[in-house]
Coordinates of C-alpha atoms in Angstrom, one line a residue:
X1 CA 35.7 -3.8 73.9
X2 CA 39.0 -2.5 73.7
X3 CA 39.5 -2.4 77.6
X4 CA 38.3 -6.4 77.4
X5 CA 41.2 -7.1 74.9
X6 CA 43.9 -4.8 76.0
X7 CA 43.5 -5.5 80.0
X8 CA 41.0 -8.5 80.1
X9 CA 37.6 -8.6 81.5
X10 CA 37.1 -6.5 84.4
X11 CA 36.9 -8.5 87.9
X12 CA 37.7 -11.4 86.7
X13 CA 40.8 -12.6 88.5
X14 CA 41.8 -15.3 85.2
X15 CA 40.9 -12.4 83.0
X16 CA 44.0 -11.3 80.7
X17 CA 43.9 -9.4 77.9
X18 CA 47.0 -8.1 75.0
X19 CA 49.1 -6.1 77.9
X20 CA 48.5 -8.0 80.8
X21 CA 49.2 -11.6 79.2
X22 CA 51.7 -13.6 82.0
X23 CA 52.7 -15.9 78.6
X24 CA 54.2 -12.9 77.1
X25 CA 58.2 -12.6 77.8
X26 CA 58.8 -9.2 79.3
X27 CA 61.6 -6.5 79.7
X28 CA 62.5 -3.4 81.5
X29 CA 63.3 -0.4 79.1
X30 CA 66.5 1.5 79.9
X31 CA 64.7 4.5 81.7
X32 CA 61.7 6.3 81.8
X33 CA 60.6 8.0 78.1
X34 CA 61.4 12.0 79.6
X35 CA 65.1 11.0 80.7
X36 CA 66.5 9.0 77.4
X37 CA 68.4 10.0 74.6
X38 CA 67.2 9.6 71.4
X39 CA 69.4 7.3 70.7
X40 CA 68.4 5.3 73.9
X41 CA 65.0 5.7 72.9
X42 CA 65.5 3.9 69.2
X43 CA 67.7 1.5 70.8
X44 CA 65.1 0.5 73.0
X45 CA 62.3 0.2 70.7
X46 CA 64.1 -1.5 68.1
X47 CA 65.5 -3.9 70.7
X48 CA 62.1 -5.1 71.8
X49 CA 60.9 -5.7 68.1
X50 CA 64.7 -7.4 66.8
X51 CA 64.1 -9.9 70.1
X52 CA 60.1 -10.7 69.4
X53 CA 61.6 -11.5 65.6
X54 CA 64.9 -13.4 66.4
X55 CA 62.3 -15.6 69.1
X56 CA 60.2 -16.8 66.3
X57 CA 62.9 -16.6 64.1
X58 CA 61.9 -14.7 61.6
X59 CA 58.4 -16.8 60.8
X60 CA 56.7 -14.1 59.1
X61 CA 53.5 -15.5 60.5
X62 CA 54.4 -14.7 64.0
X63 CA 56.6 -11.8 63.4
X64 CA 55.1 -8.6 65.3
X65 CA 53.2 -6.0 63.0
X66 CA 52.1 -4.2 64.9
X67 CA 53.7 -2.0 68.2
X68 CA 51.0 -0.2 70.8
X69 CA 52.4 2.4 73.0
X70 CA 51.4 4.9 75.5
X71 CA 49.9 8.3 73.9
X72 CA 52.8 10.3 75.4
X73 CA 55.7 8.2 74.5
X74 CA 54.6 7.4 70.7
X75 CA 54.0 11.5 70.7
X76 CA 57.7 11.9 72.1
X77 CA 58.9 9.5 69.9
X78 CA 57.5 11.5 66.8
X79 CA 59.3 14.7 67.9
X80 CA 62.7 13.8 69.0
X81 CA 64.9 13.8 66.3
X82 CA 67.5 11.1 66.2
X83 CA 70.6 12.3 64.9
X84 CA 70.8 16.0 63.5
X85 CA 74.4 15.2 61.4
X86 CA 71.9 12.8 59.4
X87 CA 69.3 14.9 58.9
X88 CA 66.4 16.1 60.7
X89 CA 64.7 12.7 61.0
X90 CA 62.5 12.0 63.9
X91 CA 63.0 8.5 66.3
X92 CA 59.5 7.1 64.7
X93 CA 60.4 7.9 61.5
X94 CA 63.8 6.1 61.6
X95 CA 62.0 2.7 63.4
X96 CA 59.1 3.3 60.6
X97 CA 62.3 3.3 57.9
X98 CA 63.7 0.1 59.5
X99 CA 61.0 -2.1 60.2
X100 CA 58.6 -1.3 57.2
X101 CA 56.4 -4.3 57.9
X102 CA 55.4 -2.5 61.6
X103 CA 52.9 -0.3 62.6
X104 CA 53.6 1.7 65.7
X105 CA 50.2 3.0 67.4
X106 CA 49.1 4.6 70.3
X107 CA 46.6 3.8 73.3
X108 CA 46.3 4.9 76.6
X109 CA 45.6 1.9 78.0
X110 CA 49.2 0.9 77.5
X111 CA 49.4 3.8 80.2
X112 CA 49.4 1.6 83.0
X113 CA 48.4 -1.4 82.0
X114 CA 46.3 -3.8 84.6
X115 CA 46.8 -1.1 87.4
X116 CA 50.6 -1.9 88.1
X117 CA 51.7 1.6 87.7
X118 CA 54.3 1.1 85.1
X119 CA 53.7 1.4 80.9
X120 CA 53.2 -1.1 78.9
X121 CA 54.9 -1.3 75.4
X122 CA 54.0 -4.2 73.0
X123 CA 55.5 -6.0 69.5
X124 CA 53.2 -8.2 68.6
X125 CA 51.7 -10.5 65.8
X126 CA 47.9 -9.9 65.0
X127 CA 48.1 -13.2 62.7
X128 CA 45.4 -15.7 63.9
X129 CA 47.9 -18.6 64.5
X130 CA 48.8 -16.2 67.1
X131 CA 46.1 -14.7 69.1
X132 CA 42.2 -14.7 68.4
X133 CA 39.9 -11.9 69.9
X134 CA 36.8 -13.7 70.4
X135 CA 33.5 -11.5 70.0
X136 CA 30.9 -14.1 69.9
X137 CA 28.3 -11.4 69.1
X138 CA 28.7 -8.1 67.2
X139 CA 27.2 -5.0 68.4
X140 CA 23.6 -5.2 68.1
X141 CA 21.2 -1.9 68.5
X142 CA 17.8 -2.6 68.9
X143 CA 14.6 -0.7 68.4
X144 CA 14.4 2.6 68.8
X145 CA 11.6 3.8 70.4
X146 CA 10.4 7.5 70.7
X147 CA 9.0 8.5 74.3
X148 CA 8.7 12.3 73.9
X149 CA 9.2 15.3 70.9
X150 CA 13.1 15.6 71.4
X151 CA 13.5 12.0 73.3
X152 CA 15.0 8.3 72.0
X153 CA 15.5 5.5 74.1
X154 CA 17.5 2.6 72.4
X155 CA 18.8 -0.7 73.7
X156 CA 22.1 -2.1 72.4
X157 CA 24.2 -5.3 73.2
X158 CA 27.1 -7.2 72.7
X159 CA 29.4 -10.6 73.7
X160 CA 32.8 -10.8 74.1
X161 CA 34.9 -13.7 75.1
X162 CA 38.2 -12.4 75.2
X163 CA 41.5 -12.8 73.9
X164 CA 42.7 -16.7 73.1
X165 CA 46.5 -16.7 72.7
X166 CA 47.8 -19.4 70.7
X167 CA 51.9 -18.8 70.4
X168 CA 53.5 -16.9 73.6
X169 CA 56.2 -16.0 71.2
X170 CA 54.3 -13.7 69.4
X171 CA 54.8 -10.7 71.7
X172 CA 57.1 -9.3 73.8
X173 CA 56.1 -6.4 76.3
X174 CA 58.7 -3.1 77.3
X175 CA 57.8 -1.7 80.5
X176 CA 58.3 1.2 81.9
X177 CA 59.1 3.6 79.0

């Protein structure tokens, strides 16, 4: 499920899913993650959130909530300290500080996002005026049928539609970070 709404539905060529969405306006980051400052890092972060806010200008209804990163650059985030004359506070927890109203997460399907070879960051709005996952049916498990002393066999199934995007201002995608 969370391949389906982070990259679309697999071989389907009009299949897009939260990090592969053509609508969503897009920017290179300054540099790769390993080769920034920590200062470039913030700056770049805090960018991509302050544009996807000034583009729906400040609607709190599309305003991003939520930012999904690569494992490794959320992880690098959390570790490099931002500015040691100010105290020993890490680049996460100075974007946490600033932008109270956003959670910053981790996936690796943000790795490489849709096969292109380049990280994917996102800001985006989870508000349904926004975007709506559709999951027309829930995981279902059936029966569960014993065929032997240490043996189950169980049949399970669910639908999944995809992910309808309403307003293309309500993200804005960082690559390469």
């Amino acid at each position: 499920v969370d391949q389906i709404g982070y990259l679309g539905i697999p071989d389907v060529a009009s299949s897009e899913g939260l990090l592969t969405y053509s609508g969503w306006v897009s920017g290179a980051a300054t540099g790769a993650i390993a080769g920034l400052t920590a200062q470039q890092m913030y700056d770049d972060i805090a960018g991509l959130i302050t544009a996807q806010h000034n583009a729906v200008n400040n609607t709190p209804e599309y305003m991003a909530t939520k930012v999904d990163m690569p494992v490794y650059v959320l992880n690098t985030l959390a570790v490099t300290i931002l500015n040691t004359a100010a105290g020993a506070a890490s680049v996460l927890s100075a974007l946490k500080a600033n932008f109270p109203g956003v959670d910053f997460r981790a996936t690796f399907r943000a790795d490489d996002a849709g096969g292109v070879g380049v990280s994917h960051t996102i800001a985006y709005s989870t508000n349904s005026e926004v975007m709506k996952m559709r999951i027309p049916l829930p995981l279902t498990v059936g029966e569960i049928i014993k065929q032997g002393s240490f043996d189950y066999e169980v049949d399970s199934k669910y639908r999944i539609a995809g992910l309808d995007v309403l307003e293309d201002s309500g993200a804005y995608i960082l690559t390469g970070l």
